[in-house]
Amino acid sequence: MTKLVEWLGAAGLFVGVWAYLFISTPVGHSTDFARHFVLFLPFYALLAFAVISVSIIAWRVYTFNDCEEAAKELKQEIEDAKADLRKKGFKIE
Amino acid sequence: MEHRDKYSVLLPTYNEKENLPIIIWLLVKAFTESGDDFEIIVIDDGSPDGTLDVAKQLQTIYGDEKIVLRPREKKLGLGTAYIHGIKHATGNFVVIMDADLSHHPKFIKEFIGKQKEKDYDLVSGTRYSGNGGVYGWDLKRKIISRGANYVTQVLLRPGASDLTGSFRLYKKEVLEKLVQSCKSKGYVFQMEMIIRARQLGFTIGEVPISFVDRVYGESKLGGNEIFQFAKGLLYLFATT
């Protein structure tokens, strides 16, 4: 099963449950609030997902390691390498 | 008689005449310190800047058993470079990495150690977990990177934190099998390798690495690359 099929399956299930809730249960014909909530459930779910996603991404960007040490180390090693290679007969430009 | 492990490092190069001596020096240093048996296979794609001549000089210094040259006529892509390189590899493990000094050979020892922990089929260097990280990226680049990785994680649930990374250790036969089944190019190729590895039941270990980007200023992550990435992601989403 590909991921696409998995997602289509999950979406189908969600839509099925949602439609059932709306059509065959009292909620669909009841108070304004409950009806409104169920009707817009997919929208709210997507909104919640978007908000959570953006938060996760923002956090990960914020805590992204900046490898200052690695860059410094590399700079030094480049000099060491050039010196050693010259000694070994390498023609560096 | 005990069979000794040997590590073949595949180094595809294109216009790396300045970085090649350094990366080879660092590789020799790293392997000499760890004591592991190794060879470095340089796959130059007809670099106009004379990278191959530089490689030949290094070969006379370090010997042709340690520096193996397998050049090609022109730029033919990463997948075929790996296939070409593996054909001549005498090691039972293969390390793939970039030749532009963004990947540091000092991590290879950690890859080897990780691999031995559970006899992993492949070990992937990750910039996104543990104390992995990047040097040289501005805010915009970081956002794109983390954003793309997040979307990939949600859509593909790959079981690896860094899919577009190209600093990895593979068992030779695993790499051979995977390269044959991967059709994509560029970033997506590396992603596909991990996805297919999971599909085929191969085990994947991870090691945090530091990625030092010294070319970011020159080579931008353009709209076209992002488009290609999105296309590749959708392809993998629909077919795996």
mmCIF file of C-alpha atoms in Angstrom, chain A residues 1-7 49 52-54 56-57 60-61 63-68 70-71 73-74 77-82 84-85 88-93, chain B residues 17 21-22 25-26 54 57-58 61-62 101 104 106 127-128 130-135 137 139 142-143 146-147 150 154-157 210 212 214 237-240:
data_model
loop_
_atom_site.group_PDB
_atom_site.id
_atom_site.type_symbol
_atom_site.label_atom_id
_atom_site.label_comp_id
_atom_site.label_asym_id
_atom_site.label_seq_id
_atom_site.Cartn_x
_atom_site.Cartn_y
_atom_site.Cartn_z
ATOM 1 C CA MET A 1 0.000 0.000 0.000
ATOM 2 C CA THR A 2 1.490 3.320 -0.990
ATOM 3 C CA LYS A 3 1.315 6.369 1.258
ATOM 4 C CA LEU A 4 -1.122 7.935 -1.176
ATOM 5 C CA VAL A 5 -3.500 5.008 -0.820
ATOM 6 C CA GLU A 6 -3.102 5.114 2.975
ATOM 7 C CA TRP A 7 -4.037 8.781 3.057
ATOM 8 C CA PHE A 49 -2.884 20.738 12.143
ATOM 9 C CA ILE A 52 0.718 22.707 15.269
ATOM 10 C CA SER A 53 2.862 22.225 12.164
ATOM 11 C CA VAL A 54 3.987 25.819 12.019
ATOM 12 C CA ILE A 56 6.892 22.539 15.291
ATOM 13 C CA ILE A 57 8.767 23.970 12.319
ATOM 14 C CA ARG A 60 13.016 23.298 15.002
ATOM 15 C CA VAL A 61 14.366 26.336 13.196
ATOM 16 C CA THR A 63 16.857 25.110 17.940
ATOM 17 C CA PHE A 64 18.761 24.294 14.753
ATOM 18 C CA ASN A 65 22.384 23.770 15.834
ATOM 19 C CA ASP A 66 24.861 26.256 14.418
ATOM 20 C CA CYS A 67 28.155 24.452 14.110
ATOM 21 C CA GLU A 68 30.536 27.327 14.760
ATOM 22 C CA ALA A 70 33.084 22.710 13.245
ATOM 23 C CA ALA A 71 33.656 25.598 10.853
ATOM 24 C CA GLU A 73 38.105 23.477 13.160
ATOM 25 C CA LEU A 74 37.801 22.983 9.432
ATOM 26 C CA GLU A 77 42.621 21.779 9.273
ATOM 27 C CA ILE A 78 42.667 23.218 5.766
ATOM 28 C CA GLU A 79 45.851 25.087 6.668
ATOM 29 C CA ASP A 80 47.357 21.999 8.293
ATOM 30 C CA ALA A 81 46.488 19.917 5.247
ATOM 31 C CA LYS A 82 48.059 22.388 2.820
ATOM 32 C CA ASP A 84 51.540 18.816 5.182
ATOM 33 C CA LEU A 85 50.794 18.184 1.525
ATOM 34 C CA LYS A 88 54.929 15.613 0.805
ATOM 35 C CA GLY A 89 55.635 17.174 -2.550
ATOM 36 C CA PHE A 90 52.166 18.263 -3.555
ATOM 37 C CA LYS A 91 52.001 21.375 -5.706
ATOM 38 C CA ILE A 92 49.360 23.624 -4.173
ATOM 39 C CA GLU A 93 48.387 26.685 -6.125
ATOM 40 C CA LYS B 17 40.478 20.820 -7.564
ATOM 41 C CA PRO B 21 43.524 17.499 -1.655
ATOM 42 C CA ILE B 22 42.015 18.592 1.646
ATOM 43 C CA TRP B 25 44.173 14.435 3.484
ATOM 44 C CA LEU B 26 41.363 14.433 6.078
ATOM 45 C CA VAL B 54 45.102 16.906 -8.820
ATOM 46 C CA GLN B 57 49.163 13.890 -7.880
ATOM 47 C CA LEU B 58 47.514 12.684 -4.702
ATOM 48 C CA ILE B 61 51.678 10.618 -2.768
ATOM 49 C CA TYR B 62 49.354 8.102 -1.141
ATOM 50 C CA LEU B 101 34.311 19.690 2.693
ATOM 51 C CA HIS B 104 33.941 15.810 7.756
ATOM 52 C CA LYS B 106 36.014 12.428 11.453
ATOM 53 C CA ARG B 127 21.832 17.216 10.582
ATOM 54 C CA TYR B 128 18.465 17.339 12.294
ATOM 55 C CA GLY B 130 20.953 14.872 18.416
ATOM 56 C CA ASN B 131 23.757 17.396 18.234
ATOM 57 C CA GLY B 132 23.760 17.373 14.459
ATOM 58 C CA GLY B 133 23.649 20.779 12.816
ATOM 59 C CA VAL B 134 24.699 23.111 10.053
ATOM 60 C CA TYR B 135 27.115 26.010 9.698
ATOM 61 C CA TRP B 137 22.831 28.806 6.693
ATOM 62 C CA LEU B 139 17.248 31.993 8.574
ATOM 63 C CA LYS B 142 16.890 26.954 7.768
ATOM 64 C CA ILE B 143 13.173 27.537 7.415
ATOM 65 C CA ARG B 146 13.091 22.324 8.336
ATOM 66 C CA GLY B 147 9.845 22.978 6.471
ATOM 67 C CA TYR B 150 8.659 18.297 8.163
ATOM 68 C CA VAL B 154 4.413 13.786 7.611
ATOM 69 C CA LEU B 155 3.852 12.442 4.112
ATOM 70 C CA LEU B 156 6.361 9.602 4.030
ATOM 71 C CA ARG B 157 6.980 8.688 7.690
ATOM 72 C CA SER B 210 27.823 18.748 11.440
ATOM 73 C CA VAL B 212 29.685 23.001 7.039
ATOM 74 C CA ARG B 214 30.882 27.018 2.477
ATOM 75 C CA PHE B 237 4.259 9.677 -1.891
ATOM 76 C CA ALA B 238 2.358 8.126 -4.753
ATOM 77 C CA THR B 239 4.634 5.190 -5.434
ATOM 78 C CA THR B 240 5.958 3.936 -2.087
#
